[in-house]
Amino acid sequence: MAGQRVVIIGAGVVGAALADELSARGWDDITVVDQGAVPSTGGSSSHAPGLVFQTNSSKTMTEMARYTVEKFVSLDCFLQVGGLEVATTPERLVELRRRHGWVTAWGVEAHLLTPAECVERHPLLDPDRILGGLFLPTDGLAKAVRAVEAQLRLAQERGVRVLERHEVLDIRVEDDRVVAVVTDQGEIPADLVVCCAGIWGPKVAGMVGMSLPLTPLAHQLAWTGPIPALSGQTEEAVRPILRHQDADLYYRDRFDQLGIGYYGHRPMPIRPEEILSIEAAEVMPSVTPFTEDDFAPAWTETRSLLPSTQEAKIEEGINGLFSFTTDNMPLMGESPQVKGFWVAEAVWVTHSAGVARAMAEWLADGYCSSFDLHECDVNRFEPHQLAPEYVLTRDCQNFVEVYDIIHPLQPPENLRPLRTSPFHARQRELDAFFLEAGGWERPQWYGANARLLEGRDIPQPNDWASRYWSPIVAAEAQASRESVAMYDMTALKRIEVSGPGAAAFLQRISTGDVDKSVGSVTYCLLLNEDGGIRSDITVARIDRDLFQVGANGNLDLDWFHHHLPSDGSVVVRDITSGTCCIGIWGPRARDVVAPLAGPDFAQGGFRYFRGKQGHVGTVPVTALRLSYVGELGWELYTTADMGAKLWDTLWEAGQSHGIIAGGRGAFNSLRLEKGYRSFGTDMTYEHDPYEAGLGFAVRKDGKGDFIGRAALEERRAGVERRLTCLTIDDPASVVMGKEPVYDGDDCVGYVTSAAYGYTIGKGIAYAWLPAGLSVPGQVLHIGYFDQRVTAVVAEEPLYDPAMERLRG
């Protein structure tokens, strides 16, 4: 783009790809700077083994990997030999079936193999060790240094400048905006700086005061000497790249040798400031000395899995540095403090070109149209997640677990508890089983409710779905429908928006009509410029110039700050940590609350989707007449110091009405029965309101403009896919999410949220499907491990379609 001076720090595989992608879009003033010699600059790209396995539980990461493969094939820097993951334990064999479901759902060709088929593709395997495998024909070996060279060459042909052997010493900032990059050979003027420095990323980001939750960790890679069974191999690689995740190992060919990568050793973190300089490093800065003792178990296991290696020796090895983050996702986006400073960090070769394409679109258009980036945005973290101890501990744990079988509900074991609501002591007294949400300890169910199981016939889910589950979940859900339950909603992000410009600001940033009377509550969406959903929020007008927003996380807060008017007429404040919330819902909720809160809470005195400030006993509350479980009730907010008193007041008053405490397991079941969507699971940046069944949250024409409106009008014309409700009759066939959906033999979509509906007596799965298949009564099948589960498209909501329970 003419006039925008861009400096990309780092000429590794990410920086090179970004220079290519940006210049291909017409940007004509780009400088790439690196302390090393191009194309082998001494960072992680220079020693990367290059194995590209596209399978990932994240749709975004798989799509980025697929784009990287396609681009590298076109640049002749990819050996498409395929990728094979093998199972040597029954647990891994089951996991490979789950992984097959992911990659099929995301549209990549994949095949489950028998042991004999595994050995046929990779003859070095011991057939007696193998139980089965997963094969992707489009996986393979990326030639990272060649990819750097090819992409920089294309960029330079369009006028991109590449300055090698230029060490970045500082980034100059004026009025909270970048103006130049300072190197040991002079200053480079800049309007935009993109940090693609990899393992040096935290050091560079620190130059503008930005905390980057990234840790460089050493990972072992060794090469055998010649293996007689490979004698005469004239091509660099002919066998598939191989993963033996049961032992934290992977393998690749190099003519008659094998490369062996190992994650099973102890974590070996290093501070970015301690990485050796180009001059001081014996090999390169990203390579540290090989520690043979750490590698010994890997070599023992290799000689067992691949018997022909018994005739070879380990001839060379390195401990190579790679970037790890606290959630295993990349770090992408703009600094919230310094305008014009962007990062594209913690990116491995596998996803490099995809990340670069996403960044180029984001920089050029203000949003990314090719990928959903909500999992990758660098501003997703809560403040405690940037603490050095948190970052180091979680990054090291992720290294340890990199090949582990992780259940979707599995919480971290370390650094807990971090955040506890004022109700925590009472929840422990009720024998709560806690999972983690954004650092909060959040009950999944309460052991004290086991008494509710008496006389109830609770369907038992399959083995996988029954992990982090208890039949108490069912009892809590049913009790919520029959009497009254209290739910801890404190983990919900709460944002206060105030000032004379608050109403106009919220009108502009959201799809809802929030400029209504004091006490109104509005369900709204936040959209990107292309009409994609960024989030869903509730906006309560507390006073003329004061609003309380129920949001999904820190990205919503960042979005608000990013769009604040410059005249100071709006103040945005995160009030989550100083407040708390109890959701009290059920047909007897009014019987509990009204005597404590006065006549305004009596029938007819407090309408649905309205809010009031008042008292529950002696506790001042902001009460919102909302319910995400589909029952009469309120969200009751108070300050953190009054939280325990609010709990005790409601609990005591509710005893004669059968009150219980309910956990998140029941909450999720109840919300799906009611058809309520969850951002980040059911809909993301790639979906628009009409596809997601949320057109009602878009205000009518004539009610003013909002971000994304123009694009949304174009998207409204032809809805080709829909978020669709499916039901499953078999109570044991509860799916978990991210499974493929089939129409005959064709994969036509994927599951988002799923749970068992204890009120309706069926399993529930929401899925993205072609509009033509989103017809009630349509019979489909969900791929669940090695099963095909019959599912039927249903009218929604499944529970209380007339809204009688909510409005009572």
mmCIF file of C-alpha atoms in Angstrom, residues 258-457:
data_model
loop_
_atom_site.group_PDB
_atom_site.id
_atom_site.type_symbol
_atom_site.label_atom_id
_atom_site.label_comp_id
_atom_site.label_asym_id
_atom_site.label_seq_id
_atom_site.Cartn_x
_atom_site.Cartn_y
_atom_site.Cartn_z
ATOM 1 C CA LEU A 258 16.879 -41.149 9.477
ATOM 2 C CA GLY A 259 16.122 -37.969 11.402
ATOM 3 C CA ILE A 260 14.671 -38.635 14.857
ATOM 4 C CA GLY A 261 12.788 -35.916 16.733
ATOM 5 C CA TYR A 262 12.074 -36.370 20.431
ATOM 6 C CA TYR A 263 9.727 -34.563 22.846
ATOM 7 C CA GLY A 264 9.988 -37.079 25.691
ATOM 8 C CA HIS A 265 12.869 -35.404 27.509
ATOM 9 C CA ARG A 266 12.717 -32.883 30.331
ATOM 10 C CA PRO A 267 11.697 -29.333 29.361
ATOM 11 C CA MET A 268 14.751 -27.186 28.586
ATOM 12 C CA PRO A 269 13.586 -23.562 28.520
ATOM 13 C CA ILE A 270 15.876 -20.650 27.854
ATOM 14 C CA ARG A 271 15.267 -16.933 28.293
ATOM 15 C CA PRO A 272 15.367 -15.019 24.976
ATOM 16 C CA GLU A 273 18.025 -12.736 26.480
ATOM 17 C CA GLU A 274 20.261 -15.774 27.065
ATOM 18 C CA ILE A 275 20.264 -17.004 23.462
ATOM 19 C CA LEU A 276 23.762 -16.725 22.072
ATOM 20 C CA SER A 277 24.623 -14.143 19.461
ATOM 21 C CA ILE A 278 25.417 -15.027 15.868
ATOM 22 C CA GLU A 279 29.118 -14.577 16.603
ATOM 23 C CA ALA A 280 29.160 -16.577 19.831
ATOM 24 C CA ALA A 281 27.059 -19.533 18.676
ATOM 25 C CA GLU A 282 29.025 -22.612 17.661
ATOM 26 C CA VAL A 283 26.446 -23.686 15.051
ATOM 27 C CA MET A 284 23.707 -21.067 15.104
ATOM 28 C CA PRO A 285 21.903 -19.195 17.922
ATOM 29 C CA SER A 286 18.876 -21.501 17.830
ATOM 30 C CA VAL A 287 20.970 -24.636 18.312
ATOM 31 C CA THR A 288 22.277 -25.716 21.707
ATOM 32 C CA PRO A 289 24.524 -28.709 22.479
ATOM 33 C CA PHE A 290 23.010 -32.171 22.140
ATOM 34 C CA THR A 291 22.466 -33.917 25.490
ATOM 35 C CA GLU A 292 22.917 -37.623 24.838
ATOM 36 C CA ASP A 293 21.546 -38.797 28.187
ATOM 37 C CA ASP A 294 18.225 -37.107 27.481
ATOM 38 C CA PHE A 295 18.044 -38.840 24.115
ATOM 39 C CA ALA A 296 18.852 -42.358 25.353
ATOM 40 C CA PRO A 297 15.195 -43.486 25.822
ATOM 41 C CA ALA A 298 14.381 -42.246 22.324
ATOM 42 C CA TRP A 299 17.145 -44.305 20.763
ATOM 43 C CA THR A 300 16.125 -47.429 22.700
ATOM 44 C CA GLU A 301 12.527 -47.069 21.538
ATOM 45 C CA THR A 302 13.556 -46.289 17.960
ATOM 46 C CA ARG A 303 15.544 -49.528 17.680
ATOM 47 C CA SER A 304 12.465 -51.394 18.862
ATOM 48 C CA LEU A 305 9.948 -49.688 16.570
ATOM 49 C CA LEU A 306 12.295 -49.611 13.562
ATOM 50 C CA PRO A 307 14.470 -52.742 13.949
ATOM 51 C CA SER A 308 16.709 -51.945 10.987
ATOM 52 C CA THR A 309 18.134 -48.979 12.946
ATOM 53 C CA GLN A 310 19.862 -51.491 15.242
ATOM 54 C CA GLU A 311 22.561 -51.692 12.595
ATOM 55 C CA ALA A 312 23.150 -47.932 12.718
ATOM 56 C CA LYS A 313 24.422 -45.363 15.195
ATOM 57 C CA ILE A 314 23.506 -41.822 16.133
ATOM 58 C CA GLU A 315 26.058 -39.688 14.330
ATOM 59 C CA GLU A 316 24.907 -36.150 15.057
ATOM 60 C CA GLY A 317 22.299 -34.345 17.095
ATOM 61 C CA ILE A 318 21.136 -30.948 18.287
ATOM 62 C CA ASN A 319 18.925 -29.439 20.921
ATOM 63 C CA GLY A 320 17.085 -26.957 18.713
ATOM 64 C CA LEU A 321 15.052 -24.057 20.070
ATOM 65 C CA PHE A 322 11.375 -23.683 19.171
ATOM 66 C CA SER A 323 8.638 -21.395 20.482
ATOM 67 C CA PHE A 324 5.919 -22.598 22.858
ATOM 68 C CA THR A 325 2.925 -20.671 24.176
ATOM 69 C CA THR A 326 0.546 -21.198 27.077
ATOM 70 C CA ASP A 327 -2.243 -22.572 24.869
ATOM 71 C CA ASN A 328 -0.179 -23.968 21.960
ATOM 72 C CA MET A 329 -1.553 -21.362 19.561
ATOM 73 C CA PRO A 330 0.256 -18.616 17.600
ATOM 74 C CA LEU A 331 0.498 -15.017 18.750
ATOM 75 C CA MET A 332 -0.858 -12.670 16.093
ATOM 76 C CA GLY A 333 -2.081 -9.101 16.117
ATOM 77 C CA GLU A 334 -1.346 -5.530 17.142
ATOM 78 C CA SER A 335 -0.032 -4.341 20.482
ATOM 79 C CA PRO A 336 -2.833 -2.785 22.550
ATOM 80 C CA GLN A 337 -0.457 -0.073 23.809
ATOM 81 C CA VAL A 338 1.597 0.867 20.745
ATOM 82 C CA LYS A 339 -0.130 1.484 17.440
ATOM 83 C CA GLY A 340 1.579 0.018 14.423
ATOM 84 C CA PHE A 341 3.479 -2.691 16.320
ATOM 85 C CA TRP A 342 2.285 -6.127 15.227
ATOM 86 C CA VAL A 343 3.436 -9.643 16.017
ATOM 87 C CA ALA A 344 3.333 -12.959 14.140
ATOM 88 C CA GLU A 345 4.999 -15.205 16.674
ATOM 89 C CA ALA A 346 5.110 -18.808 17.931
ATOM 90 C CA VAL A 347 4.592 -20.075 14.390
ATOM 91 C CA TRP A 348 6.158 -23.302 13.212
ATOM 92 C CA VAL A 349 7.006 -24.069 9.592
ATOM 93 C CA THR A 350 3.807 -26.145 9.350
ATOM 94 C CA HIS A 351 1.563 -23.081 9.538
ATOM 95 C CA SER A 352 3.944 -20.364 8.368
ATOM 96 C CA ALA A 353 2.495 -19.430 4.984
ATOM 97 C CA GLY A 354 -1.055 -19.602 6.328
ATOM 98 C CA VAL A 355 -0.182 -17.269 9.174
ATOM 99 C CA ALA A 356 1.511 -14.904 6.733
ATOM 100 C CA ARG A 357 -1.545 -14.831 4.497
ATOM 101 C CA ALA A 358 -3.750 -14.101 7.508
ATOM 102 C CA MET A 359 -1.452 -11.292 8.643
ATOM 103 C CA ALA A 360 -1.315 -9.763 5.166
ATOM 104 C CA GLU A 361 -5.109 -9.704 4.937
ATOM 105 C CA TRP A 362 -5.390 -8.293 8.445
ATOM 106 C CA LEU A 363 -2.908 -5.499 7.740
ATOM 107 C CA ALA A 364 -4.355 -4.666 4.341
ATOM 108 C CA ASP A 365 -8.084 -4.926 5.054
ATOM 109 C CA GLY A 366 -8.404 -4.586 8.805
ATOM 110 C CA TYR A 367 -9.623 -8.182 9.148
ATOM 111 C CA CYS A 368 -8.734 -11.638 7.896
ATOM 112 C CA SER A 369 -11.169 -13.227 5.459
ATOM 113 C CA SER A 370 -9.362 -16.561 4.981
ATOM 114 C CA PHE A 371 -9.115 -17.854 8.557
ATOM 115 C CA ASP A 372 -10.879 -17.511 11.896
ATOM 116 C CA LEU A 373 -8.257 -15.897 14.134
ATOM 117 C CA HIS A 374 -9.991 -15.664 17.504
ATOM 118 C CA GLU A 375 -7.778 -18.459 18.902
ATOM 119 C CA CYS A 376 -4.617 -16.730 17.617
ATOM 120 C CA ASP A 377 -5.131 -13.073 18.555
ATOM 121 C CA VAL A 378 -2.316 -11.975 20.856
ATOM 122 C CA ASN A 379 -4.784 -9.919 22.903
ATOM 123 C CA ARG A 380 -6.782 -12.970 24.027
ATOM 124 C CA PHE A 381 -4.951 -13.341 27.329
ATOM 125 C CA GLU A 382 -6.077 -12.275 30.783
ATOM 126 C CA PRO A 383 -3.505 -10.290 32.818
ATOM 127 C CA HIS A 384 -2.556 -13.266 34.996
ATOM 128 C CA GLN A 385 -1.774 -15.267 31.859
ATOM 129 C CA LEU A 386 1.070 -12.868 31.088
ATOM 130 C CA ALA A 387 2.816 -13.387 34.426
ATOM 131 C CA PRO A 388 6.342 -14.772 33.844
ATOM 132 C CA GLU A 389 5.757 -17.702 36.221
ATOM 133 C CA TYR A 390 2.491 -18.591 34.484
ATOM 134 C CA VAL A 391 4.037 -18.392 31.022
ATOM 135 C CA LEU A 392 7.079 -20.494 31.901
ATOM 136 C CA THR A 393 5.123 -23.139 33.820
ATOM 137 C CA ARG A 394 2.377 -23.584 31.242
ATOM 138 C CA ASP A 395 4.752 -23.464 28.261
ATOM 139 C CA CYS A 396 6.913 -26.191 29.808
ATOM 140 C CA GLN A 397 3.818 -28.251 30.582
ATOM 141 C CA ASN A 398 2.676 -27.932 26.971
ATOM 142 C CA PHE A 399 6.054 -29.219 25.850
ATOM 143 C CA VAL A 400 5.608 -32.263 28.090
ATOM 144 C CA GLU A 401 2.075 -32.860 26.779
ATOM 145 C CA VAL A 402 2.725 -32.061 23.112
ATOM 146 C CA TYR A 403 1.869 -35.604 21.974
ATOM 147 C CA ASP A 404 -0.397 -36.582 24.877
ATOM 148 C CA ILE A 405 -4.020 -37.604 24.460
ATOM 149 C CA ILE A 406 -5.891 -34.604 25.873
ATOM 150 C CA HIS A 407 -9.604 -34.727 26.626
ATOM 151 C CA PRO A 408 -11.469 -31.570 25.507
ATOM 152 C CA LEU A 409 -12.548 -30.895 29.111
ATOM 153 C CA GLN A 410 -9.203 -31.782 30.699
ATOM 154 C CA PRO A 411 -8.053 -28.931 32.940
ATOM 155 C CA PRO A 412 -4.429 -28.013 33.650
ATOM 156 C CA GLU A 413 -2.999 -29.620 36.745
ATOM 157 C CA ASN A 414 -0.570 -26.902 37.766
ATOM 158 C CA LEU A 415 -0.957 -23.307 38.985
ATOM 159 C CA ARG A 416 -4.390 -23.945 40.456
ATOM 160 C CA PRO A 417 -6.377 -22.380 41.885
ATOM 161 C CA LEU A 418 -5.643 -18.999 40.334
ATOM 162 C CA ARG A 419 -8.976 -17.190 40.361
ATOM 163 C CA THR A 420 -11.782 -18.046 42.745
ATOM 164 C CA SER A 421 -15.189 -16.449 43.049
ATOM 165 C CA PRO A 422 -16.495 -15.270 46.434
ATOM 166 C CA PHE A 423 -18.614 -18.442 46.447
ATOM 167 C CA HIS A 424 -15.626 -20.793 46.353
ATOM 168 C CA ALA A 425 -15.677 -21.743 50.028
ATOM 169 C CA ARG A 426 -19.383 -22.595 49.853
ATOM 170 C CA GLN A 427 -18.831 -24.598 46.677
ATOM 171 C CA ARG A 428 -16.105 -26.646 48.336
ATOM 172 C CA GLU A 429 -18.450 -27.336 51.234
ATOM 173 C CA LEU A 430 -20.874 -28.757 48.654
ATOM 174 C CA ASP A 431 -18.092 -30.985 47.268
ATOM 175 C CA ALA A 432 -17.825 -29.211 43.933
ATOM 176 C CA PHE A 433 -15.811 -30.817 41.146
ATOM 177 C CA PHE A 434 -13.943 -27.915 39.537
ATOM 178 C CA LEU A 435 -12.739 -27.347 35.999
ATOM 179 C CA GLU A 436 -10.982 -24.179 34.856
ATOM 180 C CA ALA A 437 -12.353 -21.337 32.722
ATOM 181 C CA GLY A 438 -10.115 -18.347 32.008
ATOM 182 C CA GLY A 439 -8.242 -19.084 35.214
ATOM 183 C CA TRP A 440 -11.451 -19.289 37.253
ATOM 184 C CA GLU A 441 -12.283 -22.372 39.271
ATOM 185 C CA ARG A 442 -15.739 -23.235 37.963
ATOM 186 C CA PRO A 443 -17.878 -26.101 39.326
ATOM 187 C CA GLN A 444 -18.805 -28.792 36.817
ATOM 188 C CA TRP A 445 -21.090 -30.531 39.323
ATOM 189 C CA TYR A 446 -21.560 -30.814 43.088
ATOM 190 C CA GLY A 447 -21.031 -34.033 44.997
ATOM 191 C CA ALA A 448 -23.624 -32.902 47.532
ATOM 192 C CA ASN A 449 -26.273 -33.360 44.849
ATOM 193 C CA ALA A 450 -25.695 -37.109 44.672
ATOM 194 C CA ARG A 451 -28.798 -37.426 46.863
ATOM 195 C CA LEU A 452 -30.839 -36.235 43.859
ATOM 196 C CA LEU A 453 -29.978 -39.423 41.975
ATOM 197 C CA GLU A 454 -32.288 -41.538 44.098
ATOM 198 C CA GLY A 455 -35.106 -42.875 41.954
ATOM 199 C CA ARG A 456 -33.740 -41.330 38.730
ATOM 200 C CA ASP A 457 -32.726 -43.416 35.724
#
